[in-house]
PDB file of N, CA and C in Angstrom:
ATOM      1  N   PHE A  20       0.624  -1.277  -0.034  1.00  0.00           N
ATOM      2  CA  PHE A  20       0.211   0.111  -0.007  1.00  0.00           C
ATOM      3  C   PHE A  20       0.830   0.984  -0.012  1.00  0.00           C
ATOM      4  N   VAL A  21       0.549   2.223  -0.766  1.00  0.00           N
ATOM      5  CA  VAL A  21       1.326   3.184  -1.139  1.00  0.00           C
ATOM      6  C   VAL A  21       0.051   4.572  -0.850  1.00  0.00           C
ATOM      7  N   ALA A  22       0.305   5.146   0.124  1.00  0.00           N
ATOM      8  CA  ALA A  22      -0.446   7.014   0.050  1.00  0.00           C
ATOM      9  C   ALA A  22      -0.180   7.786  -0.725  1.00  0.00           C
ATOM     10  N   THR A  23      -1.101   8.070  -1.600  1.00  0.00           N
ATOM     11  CA  THR A  23      -0.872   8.968  -2.411  1.00  0.00           C
ATOM     12  C   THR A  23      -1.149  10.253  -1.931  1.00  0.00           C
ATOM     13  N   LYS A  24      -2.250  10.259  -0.884  1.00  0.00           N
ATOM     14  CA  LYS A  24      -2.421  11.225  -0.046  1.00  0.00           C
ATOM     15  C   LYS A  24      -2.741  11.355   1.640  1.00  0.00           C
ATOM     16  N   ASN A  25      -2.624  12.158   2.261  1.00  0.00           N
ATOM     17  CA  ASN A  25      -2.928  11.856   3.645  1.00  0.00           C
ATOM     18  C   ASN A  25      -3.937  11.279   4.198  1.00  0.00           C
ATOM     19  N   TYR A  26      -5.002  11.285   3.277  1.00  0.00           N
ATOM     20  CA  TYR A  26      -6.109  10.692   3.894  1.00  0.00           C
ATOM     21  C   TYR A  26      -6.338   9.195   3.352  1.00  0.00           C
ATOM     22  N   ASP A  27      -5.234   9.032   2.557  1.00  0.00           N
ATOM     23  CA  ASP A  27      -5.400   7.329   2.213  1.00  0.00           C
ATOM     24  C   ASP A  27      -4.926   6.403   3.571  1.00  0.00           C
ATOM     25  N   ILE A  28      -4.109   7.244   4.251  1.00  0.00           N
ATOM     26  CA  ILE A  28      -3.552   6.366   5.177  1.00  0.00           C
ATOM     27  C   ILE A  28      -4.806   6.027   6.040  1.00  0.00           C
ATOM     28  N   PHE A  29      -5.865   6.993   6.587  1.00  0.00           N
ATOM     29  CA  PHE A  29      -6.819   6.637   7.211  1.00  0.00           C
ATOM     30  C   PHE A  29      -7.717   5.904   6.711  1.00  0.00           C
ATOM     31  N   LEU A  30      -7.933   5.657   5.568  1.00  0.00           N
ATOM     32  CA  LEU A  30      -8.678   4.747   4.601  1.00  0.00           C
ATOM     33  C   LEU A  30      -8.384   3.400   4.604  1.00  0.00           C
ATOM     34  N   GLN A  31      -6.975   3.376   4.421  1.00  0.00           N
ATOM     35  CA  GLN A  31      -6.172   2.150   5.158  1.00  0.00           C
ATOM     36  C   GLN A  31      -6.776   1.451   6.674  1.00  0.00           C
ATOM     37  N   VAL A  32      -6.237   2.217   7.455  1.00  0.00           N
ATOM     38  CA  VAL A  32      -6.662   2.114   8.846  1.00  0.00           C
ATOM     39  C   VAL A  32      -8.210   1.914   9.083  1.00  0.00           C
ATOM     40  N   LEU A  33      -9.045   1.989   8.182  1.00  0.00           N
ATOM     41  CA  LEU A  33     -10.657   1.850   8.352  1.00  0.00           C
ATOM     42  C   LEU A  33     -10.637   0.836   7.774  1.00  0.00           C
ATOM     43  N   LYS A  34      -9.996   0.208   6.465  1.00  0.00           N
ATOM     44  CA  LYS A  34     -10.186  -1.169   5.816  1.00  0.00           C
ATOM     45  C   LYS A  34      -9.852  -2.297   6.779  1.00  0.00           C
ATOM     46  N   GLU A  35      -8.643  -1.950   7.473  1.00  0.00           N
ATOM     47  CA  GLU A  35      -8.029  -3.071   8.459  1.00  0.00           C
ATOM     48  C   GLU A  35      -8.658  -3.098   9.481  1.00  0.00           C
ATOM     49  N   SER A  36      -9.493  -2.012  10.156  1.00  0.00           N
ATOM     50  CA  SER A  36     -10.271  -2.420  11.070  1.00  0.00           C
ATOM     51  C   SER A  36     -11.466  -2.918  11.196  1.00  0.00           C
ATOM     52  N   LYS A  37     -12.010  -2.818   9.432  1.00  0.00           N
ATOM     53  CA  LYS A  37     -13.507  -3.497   9.159  1.00  0.00           C
ATOM     54  C   LYS A  37     -13.022  -5.187   8.945  1.00  0.00           C
ATOM     55  N   LYS A  38     -12.005  -4.994   8.522  1.00  0.00           N
ATOM     56  CA  LYS A  38     -11.085  -6.620   8.210  1.00  0.00           C
ATOM     57  C   LYS A  38     -11.150  -7.521   9.476  1.00  0.00           C
ATOM     58  N   HIS A  39     -10.962  -6.837  10.513  1.00  0.00           N
ATOM     59  CA  HIS A  39     -10.632  -7.840  11.919  1.00  0.00           C
ATOM     60  C   HIS A  39     -11.794  -7.586  12.718  1.00  0.00           C
ATOM     61  N   SER A  40     -12.574  -6.580  12.372  1.00  0.00           N
ATOM     62  CA  SER A  40     -13.787  -6.187  13.298  1.00  0.00           C
ATOM     63  C   SER A  40     -14.960  -5.766  12.465  1.00  0.00           C
ATOM     64  N   PRO A  41     -15.583  -6.533  11.668  1.00  0.00           N
ATOM     65  CA  PRO A  41     -16.471  -5.961  10.551  1.00  0.00           C
ATOM     66  C   PRO A  41     -17.685  -5.200  11.175  1.00  0.00           C
ATOM     67  N   ASP A  42     -18.014  -5.549  12.484  1.00  0.00           N
ATOM     68  CA  ASP A  42     -19.355  -5.222  12.898  1.00  0.00           C
ATOM     69  C   ASP A  42     -18.788  -3.796  13.942  1.00  0.00           C
ATOM     70  N   MET A  43     -17.689  -3.493  13.781  1.00  0.00           N
ATOM     71  CA  MET A  43     -17.329  -2.631  14.789  1.00  0.00           C
ATOM     72  C   MET A  43     -17.565  -1.053  13.861  1.00  0.00           C
ATOM     73  N   PRO A  44     -18.245  -0.259  14.689  1.00  0.00           N
ATOM     74  CA  PRO A  44     -18.551   1.224  13.858  1.00  0.00           C
ATOM     75  C   PRO A  44     -17.334   2.061  13.835  1.00  0.00           C
ATOM     76  N   VAL A  45     -17.197   2.637  12.977  1.00  0.00           N
ATOM     77  CA  VAL A  45     -15.962   3.730  12.692  1.00  0.00           C
ATOM     78  C   VAL A  45     -16.774   4.719  11.950  1.00  0.00           C
ATOM     79  N   ILE A  46     -16.294   5.993  12.760  1.00  0.00           N
ATOM     80  CA  ILE A  46     -16.633   7.472  12.527  1.00  0.00           C
ATOM     81  C   ILE A  46     -15.786   8.151  11.885  1.00  0.00           C
ATOM     82  N   MET A  47     -15.349   8.041  10.654  1.00  0.00           N
ATOM     83  CA  MET A  47     -14.377   8.930   9.897  1.00  0.00           C
ATOM     84  C   MET A  47     -14.519  10.750  10.704  1.00  0.00           C
ATOM     85  N   MET A  48     -13.162  10.978  11.276  1.00  0.00           N
ATOM     86  CA  MET A  48     -13.610  12.461  11.555  1.00  0.00           C
ATOM     87  C   MET A  48     -12.238  12.919  10.867  1.00  0.00           C
ATOM     88  N   THR A  49     -12.268  14.216  10.252  1.00  0.00           N
ATOM     89  CA  THR A  49     -11.380  14.524   9.194  1.00  0.00           C
ATOM     90  C   THR A  49     -11.348  16.358   8.988  1.00  0.00           C
ATOM     91  N   GLY A  50     -10.012  16.406   8.780  1.00  0.00           N
ATOM     92  CA  GLY A  50      -9.639  18.103   7.936  1.00  0.00           C
ATOM     93  C   GLY A  50     -10.161  17.631   6.329  1.00  0.00           C
ATOM     94  N   TYR A  51      -9.865  16.444   5.858  1.00  0.00           N
ATOM     95  CA  TYR A  51      -9.959  16.433   4.038  1.00  0.00           C
ATOM     96  C   TYR A  51     -11.810  15.974   3.983  1.00  0.00           C
ATOM     97  N   GLY A  52     -12.627  17.102   4.012  1.00  0.00           N
ATOM     98  CA  GLY A  52     -13.894  16.589   3.430  1.00  0.00           C
ATOM     99  C   GLY A  52     -14.392  16.712   2.106  1.00  0.00           C
ATOM    100  N   GLU A  53     -13.419  16.434   1.478  1.00  0.00           N
ATOM    101  CA  GLU A  53     -14.047  16.480   0.054  1.00  0.00           C
ATOM    102  C   GLU A  53     -14.789  14.952  -0.169  1.00  0.00           C
ATOM    103  N   GLU A  54     -15.832  15.113  -1.286  1.00  0.00           N
ATOM    104  CA  GLU A  54     -17.089  14.392  -1.217  1.00  0.00           C
ATOM    105  C   GLU A  54     -16.352  12.970  -1.685  1.00  0.00           C
ATOM    106  N   SER A  55     -15.139  13.016  -2.649  1.00  0.00           N
ATOM    107  CA  SER A  55     -14.608  11.516  -2.874  1.00  0.00           C
ATOM    108  C   SER A  55     -14.164  10.886  -1.363  1.00  0.00           C
ATOM    109  N   ASN A  56     -13.527  11.586  -0.435  1.00  0.00           N
ATOM    110  CA  ASN A  56     -13.431  10.859   0.981  1.00  0.00           C
ATOM    111  C   ASN A  56     -14.584  10.491   1.626  1.00  0.00           C
ATOM    112  N   TYR A  57     -15.547  11.229   1.394  1.00  0.00           N
ATOM    113  CA  TYR A  57     -17.013  10.517   2.159  1.00  0.00           C
ATOM    114  C   TYR A  57     -17.495   9.748   1.324  1.00  0.00           C
ATOM    115  N   ASN A  58     -17.473   9.456  -0.332  1.00  0.00           N
ATOM    116  CA  ASN A  58     -17.710   8.297  -0.436  1.00  0.00           C
ATOM    117  C   ASN A  58     -16.882   7.286  -0.017  1.00  0.00           C
ATOM    118  N   ASP A  59     -15.747   7.479  -0.604  1.00  0.00           N
ATOM    119  CA  ASP A  59     -14.667   6.058   0.048  1.00  0.00           C
ATOM    120  C   ASP A  59     -14.761   5.737   1.273  1.00  0.00           C
ATOM    121  N   SER A  60     -14.972   6.451   2.067  1.00  0.00           N
ATOM    122  CA  SER A  60     -15.250   6.315   3.767  1.00  0.00           C
ATOM    123  C   SER A  60     -16.363   5.069   3.700  1.00  0.00           C
ATOM    124  N   MET A  61     -17.161   5.584   3.112  1.00  0.00           N
ATOM    125  CA  MET A  61     -18.835   4.789   3.455  1.00  0.00           C
ATOM    126  C   MET A  61     -18.696   3.521   2.316  1.00  0.00           C
ATOM    127  N   ARG A  62     -18.145   3.474   1.350  1.00  0.00           N
ATOM    128  CA  ARG A  62     -17.676   2.208   0.719  1.00  0.00           C
ATOM    129  C   ARG A  62     -16.864   1.238   1.217  1.00  0.00           C
ATOM    130  N   PHE A  63     -15.817   1.755   2.219  1.00  0.00           N
ATOM    131  CA  PHE A  63     -14.914   0.528   2.921  1.00  0.00           C
ATOM    132  C   PHE A  63     -15.879   0.626   4.554  1.00  0.00           C
ATOM    133  N   GLY A  64     -17.075   0.956   4.900  1.00  0.00           N
ATOM    134  CA  GLY A  64     -17.442   0.773   5.682  1.00  0.00           C
ATOM    135  C   GLY A  64     -17.713   1.584   7.107  1.00  0.00           C
ATOM    136  N   ALA A  65     -17.291   2.663   6.547  1.00  0.00           N
ATOM    137  CA  ALA A  65     -17.495   3.649   7.857  1.00  0.00           C
ATOM    138  C   ALA A  65     -19.080   3.673   8.210  1.00  0.00           C
ATOM    139  N   SER A  66     -19.215   4.018   9.818  1.00  0.00           N
ATOM    140  CA  SER A  66     -20.693   4.106  10.062  1.00  0.00           C
ATOM    141  C   SER A  66     -21.342   5.619   9.840  1.00  0.00           C
ATOM    142  N   GLY A  67     -20.261   6.509   9.901  1.00  0.00           N
ATOM    143  CA  GLY A  67     -20.382   7.893   9.764  1.00  0.00           C
ATOM    144  C   GLY A  67     -19.140   8.695   8.987  1.00  0.00           C
ATOM    145  N   PHE A  68     -19.273   9.991   8.733  1.00  0.00           N
ATOM    146  CA  PHE A  68     -18.156  11.051   8.011  1.00  0.00           C
ATOM    147  C   PHE A  68     -18.544  11.930   8.872  1.00  0.00           C
ATOM    148  N   ILE A  69     -17.715  12.551   9.666  1.00  0.00           N
ATOM    149  CA  ILE A  69     -17.445  14.278  10.249  1.00  0.00           C
ATOM    150  C   ILE A  69     -16.537  14.969   9.479  1.00  0.00           C
ATOM    151  N   SER A  70     -16.837  16.181   8.988  1.00  0.00           N
ATOM    152  CA  SER A  70     -15.962  16.775   8.466  1.00  0.00           C
ATOM    153  C   SER A  70     -15.470  18.178   9.644  1.00  0.00           C
ATOM    154  N   LYS A  71     -14.114  18.713   9.341  1.00  0.00           N
ATOM    155  CA  LYS A  71     -13.842  19.792  10.353  1.00  0.00           C
ATOM    156  C   LYS A  71     -14.211  20.851   9.560  1.00  0.00           C
ATOM    157  N   PRO A  72     -14.641  21.602  10.005  1.00  0.00           N
ATOM    158  CA  PRO A  72     -15.158  22.267  11.592  1.00  0.00           C
ATOM    159  C   PRO A  72     -16.590  21.642  11.826  1.00  0.00           C
ATOM    160  N   PHE A  73     -16.762  21.000  13.008  1.00  0.00           N
ATOM    161  CA  PHE A  73     -18.048  20.284  13.423  1.00  0.00           C
ATOM    162  C   PHE A  73     -18.270  20.892  14.712  1.00  0.00           C
ATOM    163  N   HIS A  74     -19.840  20.546  14.713  1.00  0.00           N
ATOM    164  CA  HIS A  74     -20.542  20.858  15.813  1.00  0.00           C
ATOM    165  C   HIS A  74     -20.381  19.717  16.881  1.00  0.00           C
ATOM    166  N   ILE A  75     -20.739  19.590  17.959  1.00  0.00           N
ATOM    167  CA  ILE A  75     -20.602  18.552  18.839  1.00  0.00           C
ATOM    168  C   ILE A  75     -21.504  17.756  18.960  1.00  0.00           C
ATOM    169  N   ASP A  76     -22.857  18.645  18.623  1.00  0.00           N
ATOM    170  CA  ASP A  76     -24.025  18.089  18.127  1.00  0.00           C
ATOM    171  C   ASP A  76     -24.172  16.892  17.138  1.00  0.00           C
ATOM    172  N   GLU A  77     -23.068  17.425  16.530  1.00  0.00           N
ATOM    173  CA  GLU A  77     -22.970  16.270  15.025  1.00  0.00           C
ATOM    174  C   GLU A  77     -22.404  14.990  15.670  1.00  0.00           C
ATOM    175  N   VAL A  78     -21.401  15.224  16.282  1.00  0.00           N
ATOM    176  CA  VAL A  78     -20.619  14.113  16.636  1.00  0.00           C
ATOM    177  C   VAL A  78     -21.673  13.391  17.332  1.00  0.00           C
ATOM    178  N   ILE A  79     -22.370  14.119  18.578  1.00  0.00           N
ATOM    179  CA  ILE A  79     -23.052  13.094  19.236  1.00  0.00           C
ATOM    180  C   ILE A  79     -24.057  12.291  18.676  1.00  0.00           C
ATOM    181  N   ALA A  80     -24.645  12.838  17.522  1.00  0.00           N
ATOM    182  CA  ALA A  80     -25.675  12.204  16.747  1.00  0.00           C
ATOM    183  C   ALA A  80     -25.251  11.136  16.056  1.00  0.00           C
ATOM    184  N   SER A  81     -23.931  11.421  15.510  1.00  0.00           N
ATOM    185  CA  SER A  81     -23.079  10.460  14.685  1.00  0.00           C
ATOM    186  C   SER A  81     -22.572   8.855  15.519  1.00  0.00           C
ATOM    187  N   VAL A  82     -22.584   9.082  16.822  1.00  0.00           N
ATOM    188  CA  VAL A  82     -22.261   8.259  17.772  1.00  0.00           C
ATOM    189  C   VAL A  82     -23.491   7.604  18.274  1.00  0.00           C
ATOM    190  N   GLU A  83     -24.705   8.187  18.391  1.00  0.00           N
ATOM    191  CA  GLU A  83     -25.616   7.662  18.777  1.00  0.00           C
ATOM    192  C   GLU A  83     -26.451   6.945  17.606  1.00  0.00           C
ATOM    193  N   LYS A  84     -26.352   7.255  16.525  1.00  0.00           N
ATOM    194  CA  LYS A  84     -26.525   6.318  15.154  1.00  0.00           C
ATOM    195  C   LYS A  84     -25.758   5.361  15.104  1.00  0.00           C
ATOM    196  N   ALA A  85     -24.521   5.363  15.302  1.00  0.00           N
ATOM    197  CA  ALA A  85     -23.888   4.057  15.402  1.00  0.00           C
ATOM    198  C   ALA A  85     -24.030   2.998  16.050  1.00  0.00           C
ATOM    199  N   PHE A  86     -24.678   3.434  17.531  1.00  0.00           N
ATOM    200  CA  PHE A  86     -24.862   2.779  18.758  1.00  0.00           C
ATOM    201  C   PHE A  86     -26.121   1.754  18.071  1.00  0.00           C
ATOM    202  N   LYS A  87     -27.073   2.745  17.610  1.00  0.00           N
ATOM    203  CA  LYS A  87     -28.393   2.417  17.075  1.00  0.00           C
ATOM    204  C   LYS A  87     -28.202   1.246  16.061  1.00  0.00           C
ATOM    205  N   SER A  88     -27.370   1.535  15.109  1.00  0.00           N
ATOM    206  CA  SER A  88     -27.656   0.941  13.723  1.00  0.00           C
ATOM    207  C   SER A  88     -26.688  -0.621  14.151  1.00  0.00           C
ATOM    208  N   ASN A  89     -25.800  -0.658  15.364  1.00  0.00           N
ATOM    209  CA  ASN A  89     -25.206  -1.889  15.602  1.00  0.00           C
ATOM    210  C   ASN A  89     -25.443  -2.309  16.198  1.00  0.00           C
ATOM    211  N   LYS A  90     -26.286  -2.147  16.940  1.00  0.00           N
ATOM    212  CA  LYS A  90     -26.839  -2.793  18.384  1.00  0.00           C
ATOM    213  C   LYS A  90     -25.741  -3.193  19.182  1.00  0.00           C
ATOM    214  N   ILE A  91     -24.997  -2.082  19.547  1.00  0.00           N
ATOM    215  CA  ILE A  91     -23.979  -1.917  20.525  1.00  0.00           C
ATOM    216  C   ILE A  91     -24.903  -2.299  22.182  1.00  0.00           C
ATOM    217  N   PRO A  92     -24.753  -2.742  22.966  1.00  0.00           N
ATOM    218  CA  PRO A  92     -25.430  -2.811  24.452  1.00  0.00           C
ATOM    219  C   PRO A  92     -24.613  -1.647  24.867  1.00  0.00           C
TER     220      PRO A  92
END
């Protein structure tokens, strides 16, 4: 794997995380808010995507959604 941009490293971590724990929710938080990053994150299994600058309510909503959709106790 060769990262062609900084965000590629985070996508690789996402892919490896999902490979080892496919049911684990992963919310991507980034300063690289391009649409392609969102699309790639969701395609590789992210539960959510938050781009900086973000509001705390957005973070809380994403975490709550991840817990509900993955049925985490």
